[in-house]
PDB file of C-alpha atoms in Angstrom:
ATOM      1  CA  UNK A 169     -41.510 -36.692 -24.854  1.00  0.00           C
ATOM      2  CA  UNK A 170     -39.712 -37.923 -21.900  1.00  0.00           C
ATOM      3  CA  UNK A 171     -35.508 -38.854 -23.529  1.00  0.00           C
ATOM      4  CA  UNK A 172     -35.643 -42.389 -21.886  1.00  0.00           C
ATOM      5  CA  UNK A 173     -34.592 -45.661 -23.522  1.00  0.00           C
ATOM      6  CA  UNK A 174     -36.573 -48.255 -23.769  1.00  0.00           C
ATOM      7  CA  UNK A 175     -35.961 -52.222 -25.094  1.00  0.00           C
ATOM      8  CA  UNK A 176     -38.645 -54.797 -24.970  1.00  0.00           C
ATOM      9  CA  UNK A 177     -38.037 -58.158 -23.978  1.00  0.00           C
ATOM     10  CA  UNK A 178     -38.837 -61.675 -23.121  1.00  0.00           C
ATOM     11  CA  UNK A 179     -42.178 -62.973 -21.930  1.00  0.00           C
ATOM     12  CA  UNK A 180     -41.942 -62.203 -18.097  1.00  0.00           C
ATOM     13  CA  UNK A 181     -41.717 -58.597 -18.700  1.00  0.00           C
ATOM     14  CA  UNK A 182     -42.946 -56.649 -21.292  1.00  0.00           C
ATOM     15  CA  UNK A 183     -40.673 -53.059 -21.942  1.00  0.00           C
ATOM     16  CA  UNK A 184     -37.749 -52.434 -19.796  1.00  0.00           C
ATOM     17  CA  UNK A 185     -36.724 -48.149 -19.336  1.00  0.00           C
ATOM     18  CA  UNK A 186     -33.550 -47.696 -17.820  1.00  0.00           C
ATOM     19  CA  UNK A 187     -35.660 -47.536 -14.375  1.00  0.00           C
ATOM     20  CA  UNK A 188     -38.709 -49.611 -14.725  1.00  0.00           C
ATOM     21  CA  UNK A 189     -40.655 -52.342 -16.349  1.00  0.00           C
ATOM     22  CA  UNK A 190     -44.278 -54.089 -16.526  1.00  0.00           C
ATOM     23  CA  UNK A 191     -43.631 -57.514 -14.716  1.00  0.00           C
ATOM     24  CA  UNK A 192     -46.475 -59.707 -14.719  1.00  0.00           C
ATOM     25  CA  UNK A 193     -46.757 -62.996 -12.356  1.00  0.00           C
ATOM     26  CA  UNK A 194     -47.785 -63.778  -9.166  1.00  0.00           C
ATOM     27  CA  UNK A 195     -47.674 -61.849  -5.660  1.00  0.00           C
ATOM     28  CA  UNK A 196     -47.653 -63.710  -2.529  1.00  0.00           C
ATOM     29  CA  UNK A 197     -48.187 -62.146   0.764  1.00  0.00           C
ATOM     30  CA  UNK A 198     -47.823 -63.426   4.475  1.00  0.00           C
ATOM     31  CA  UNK A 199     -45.721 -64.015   7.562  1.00  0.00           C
ATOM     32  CA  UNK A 200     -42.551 -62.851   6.134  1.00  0.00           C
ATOM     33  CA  UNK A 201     -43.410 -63.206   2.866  1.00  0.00           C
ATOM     34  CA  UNK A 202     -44.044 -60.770   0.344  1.00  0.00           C
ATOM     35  CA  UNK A 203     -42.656 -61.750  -3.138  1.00  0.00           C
ATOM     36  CA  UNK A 204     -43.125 -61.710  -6.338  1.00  0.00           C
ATOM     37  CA  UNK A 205     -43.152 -64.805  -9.225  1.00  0.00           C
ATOM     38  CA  UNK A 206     -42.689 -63.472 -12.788  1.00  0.00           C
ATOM     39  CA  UNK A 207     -44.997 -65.523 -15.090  1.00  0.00           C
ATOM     40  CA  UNK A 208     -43.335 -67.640 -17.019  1.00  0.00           C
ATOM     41  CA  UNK A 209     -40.415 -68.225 -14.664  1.00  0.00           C
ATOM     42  CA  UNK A 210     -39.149 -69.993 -11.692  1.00  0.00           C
ATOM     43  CA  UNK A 211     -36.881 -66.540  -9.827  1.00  0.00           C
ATOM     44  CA  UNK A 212     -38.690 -65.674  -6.791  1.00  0.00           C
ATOM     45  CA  UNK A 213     -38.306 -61.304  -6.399  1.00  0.00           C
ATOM     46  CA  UNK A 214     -38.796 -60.028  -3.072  1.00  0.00           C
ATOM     47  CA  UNK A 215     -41.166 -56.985  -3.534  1.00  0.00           C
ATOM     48  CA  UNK A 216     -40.103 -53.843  -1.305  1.00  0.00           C
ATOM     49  CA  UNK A 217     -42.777 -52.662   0.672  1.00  0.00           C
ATOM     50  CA  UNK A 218     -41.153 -49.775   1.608  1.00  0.00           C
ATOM     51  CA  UNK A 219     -44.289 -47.673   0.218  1.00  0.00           C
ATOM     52  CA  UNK A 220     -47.616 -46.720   0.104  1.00  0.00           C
ATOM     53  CA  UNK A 221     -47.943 -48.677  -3.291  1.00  0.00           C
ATOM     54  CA  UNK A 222     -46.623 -51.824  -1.597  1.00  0.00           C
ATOM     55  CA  UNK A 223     -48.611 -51.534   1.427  1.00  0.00           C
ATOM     56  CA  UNK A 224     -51.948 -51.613  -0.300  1.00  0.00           C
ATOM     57  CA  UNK A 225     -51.246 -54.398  -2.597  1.00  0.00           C
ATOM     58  CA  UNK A 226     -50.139 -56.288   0.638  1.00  0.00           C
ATOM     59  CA  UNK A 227     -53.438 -55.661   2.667  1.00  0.00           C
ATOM     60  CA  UNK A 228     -55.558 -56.486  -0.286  1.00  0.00           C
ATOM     61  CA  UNK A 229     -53.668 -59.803  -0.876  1.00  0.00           C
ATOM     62  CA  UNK A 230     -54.278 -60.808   2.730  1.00  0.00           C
ATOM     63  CA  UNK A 231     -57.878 -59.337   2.723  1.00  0.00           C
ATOM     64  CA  UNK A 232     -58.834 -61.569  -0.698  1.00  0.00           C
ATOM     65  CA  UNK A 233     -57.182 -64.639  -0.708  1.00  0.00           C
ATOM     66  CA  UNK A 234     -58.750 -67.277   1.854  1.00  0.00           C
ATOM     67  CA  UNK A 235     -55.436 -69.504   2.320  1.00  0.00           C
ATOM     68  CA  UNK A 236     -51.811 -68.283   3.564  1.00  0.00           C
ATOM     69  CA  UNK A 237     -49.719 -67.483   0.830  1.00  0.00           C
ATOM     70  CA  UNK A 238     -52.592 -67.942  -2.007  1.00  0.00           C
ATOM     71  CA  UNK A 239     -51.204 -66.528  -5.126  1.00  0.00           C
ATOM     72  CA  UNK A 240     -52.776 -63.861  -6.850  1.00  0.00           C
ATOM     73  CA  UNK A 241     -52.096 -62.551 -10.505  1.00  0.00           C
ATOM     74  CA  UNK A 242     -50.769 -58.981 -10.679  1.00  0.00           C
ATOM     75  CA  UNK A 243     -49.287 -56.665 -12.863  1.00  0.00           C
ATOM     76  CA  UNK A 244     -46.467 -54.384 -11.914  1.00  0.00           C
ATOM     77  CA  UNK A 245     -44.172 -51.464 -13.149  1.00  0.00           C
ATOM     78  CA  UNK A 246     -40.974 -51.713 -10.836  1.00  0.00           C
ATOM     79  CA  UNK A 247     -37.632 -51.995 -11.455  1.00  0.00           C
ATOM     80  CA  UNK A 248     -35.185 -54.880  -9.923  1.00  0.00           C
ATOM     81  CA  UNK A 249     -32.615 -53.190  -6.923  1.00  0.00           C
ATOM     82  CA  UNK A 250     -30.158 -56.362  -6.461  1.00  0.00           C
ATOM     83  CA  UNK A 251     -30.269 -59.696  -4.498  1.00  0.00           C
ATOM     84  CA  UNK A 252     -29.742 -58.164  -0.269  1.00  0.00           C
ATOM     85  CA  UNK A 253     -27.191 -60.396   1.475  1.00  0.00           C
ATOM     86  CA  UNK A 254     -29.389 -60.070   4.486  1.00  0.00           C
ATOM     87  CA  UNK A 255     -32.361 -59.671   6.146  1.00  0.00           C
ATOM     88  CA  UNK A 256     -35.984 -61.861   4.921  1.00  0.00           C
ATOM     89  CA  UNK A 257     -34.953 -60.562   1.011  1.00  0.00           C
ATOM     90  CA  UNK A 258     -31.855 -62.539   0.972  1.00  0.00           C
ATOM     91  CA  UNK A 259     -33.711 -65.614   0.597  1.00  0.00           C
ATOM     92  CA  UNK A 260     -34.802 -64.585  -2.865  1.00  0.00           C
ATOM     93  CA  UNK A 261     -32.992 -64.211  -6.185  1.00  0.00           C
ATOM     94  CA  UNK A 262     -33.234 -60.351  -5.982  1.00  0.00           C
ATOM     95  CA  UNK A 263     -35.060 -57.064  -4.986  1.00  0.00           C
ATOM     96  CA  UNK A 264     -38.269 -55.646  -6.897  1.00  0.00           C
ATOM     97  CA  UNK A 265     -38.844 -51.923  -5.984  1.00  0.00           C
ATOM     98  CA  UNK A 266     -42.383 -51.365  -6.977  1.00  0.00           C
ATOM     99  CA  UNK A 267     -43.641 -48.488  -8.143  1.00  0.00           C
ATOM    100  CA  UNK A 268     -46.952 -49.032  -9.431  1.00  0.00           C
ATOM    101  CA  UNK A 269     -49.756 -51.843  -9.763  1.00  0.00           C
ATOM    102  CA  UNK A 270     -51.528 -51.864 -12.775  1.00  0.00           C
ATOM    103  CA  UNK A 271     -53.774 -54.622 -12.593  1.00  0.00           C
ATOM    104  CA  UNK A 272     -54.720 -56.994  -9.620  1.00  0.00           C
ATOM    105  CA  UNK A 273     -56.587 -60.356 -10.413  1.00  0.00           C
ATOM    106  CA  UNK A 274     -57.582 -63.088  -8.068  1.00  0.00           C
ATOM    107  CA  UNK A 275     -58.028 -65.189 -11.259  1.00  0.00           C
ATOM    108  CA  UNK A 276     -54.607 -67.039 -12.129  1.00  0.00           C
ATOM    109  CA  UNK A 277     -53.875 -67.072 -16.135  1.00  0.00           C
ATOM    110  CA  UNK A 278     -53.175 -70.132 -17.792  1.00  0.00           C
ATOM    111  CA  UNK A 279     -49.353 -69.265 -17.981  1.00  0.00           C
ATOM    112  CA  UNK A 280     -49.358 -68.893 -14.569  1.00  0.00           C
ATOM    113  CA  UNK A 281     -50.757 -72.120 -13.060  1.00  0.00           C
ATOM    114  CA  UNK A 282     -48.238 -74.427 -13.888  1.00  0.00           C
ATOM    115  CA  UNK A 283     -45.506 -72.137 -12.010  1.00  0.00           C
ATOM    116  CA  UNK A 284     -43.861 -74.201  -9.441  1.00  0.00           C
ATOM    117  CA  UNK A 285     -44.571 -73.214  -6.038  1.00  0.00           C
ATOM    118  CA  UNK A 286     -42.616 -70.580  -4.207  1.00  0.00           C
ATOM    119  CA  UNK A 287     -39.705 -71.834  -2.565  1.00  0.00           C
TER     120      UNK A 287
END
């Protein structure tokens, strides 16, 4: 048994390691955009697609959806890196390094409709 700790919280998020935790919301992908909306919440992540992991959710978002930026319900293990002063991430509230996707839907859950939009 691995020695990490491991506290569950909130809604947005269900058990947080000292590395990692399943987020689930909604992923947006397109022209500069590739974030991530925790459900229930209104912060705005940007997801590092630094990855293989990253890369696939990314070209299935833009395969499925039929509208730029059409949000699509996902749920990830990834831990948060710290909001980038620079670049397209500093535009969002902070940094999700993803490390897995668990579950991919184009179906939005209740909890999830009423977000506001992006932005």
């Amino acid at each position: 048994m691995s020695s990490m700790v491991w506290r569950c919280l909130g809604l947005w998020f269900v058990c947080l390691s000292a590395h990692a935790a399943l987020w689930q919301g909604l992923y947006r992908a397109g022209a500069e955009v590739n974030s991530f909306q925790p459900c229930p919440g209104n912060l705005v992540y940007w997801l590092d697609g630094s990855n293989d992991v990253a890369l696939s959710l990314r070209e299935y978002a833009l395969k499925h959806t039929v509208r730029p930026y059409q949000p699509i319900y996902v749920e990830l293990v990834g831990e948060l890196r710290g909001k980038q002063r620079t670049g397209v991430a500093a535009g969002y509230d902070d940094v999700l390094q993803l490390q897995s996707v668990e579950a991919i839907s184009l179906q939005l859950p209740e909890i999830c409709q009423q977000l506001p939009p992006e932005g």
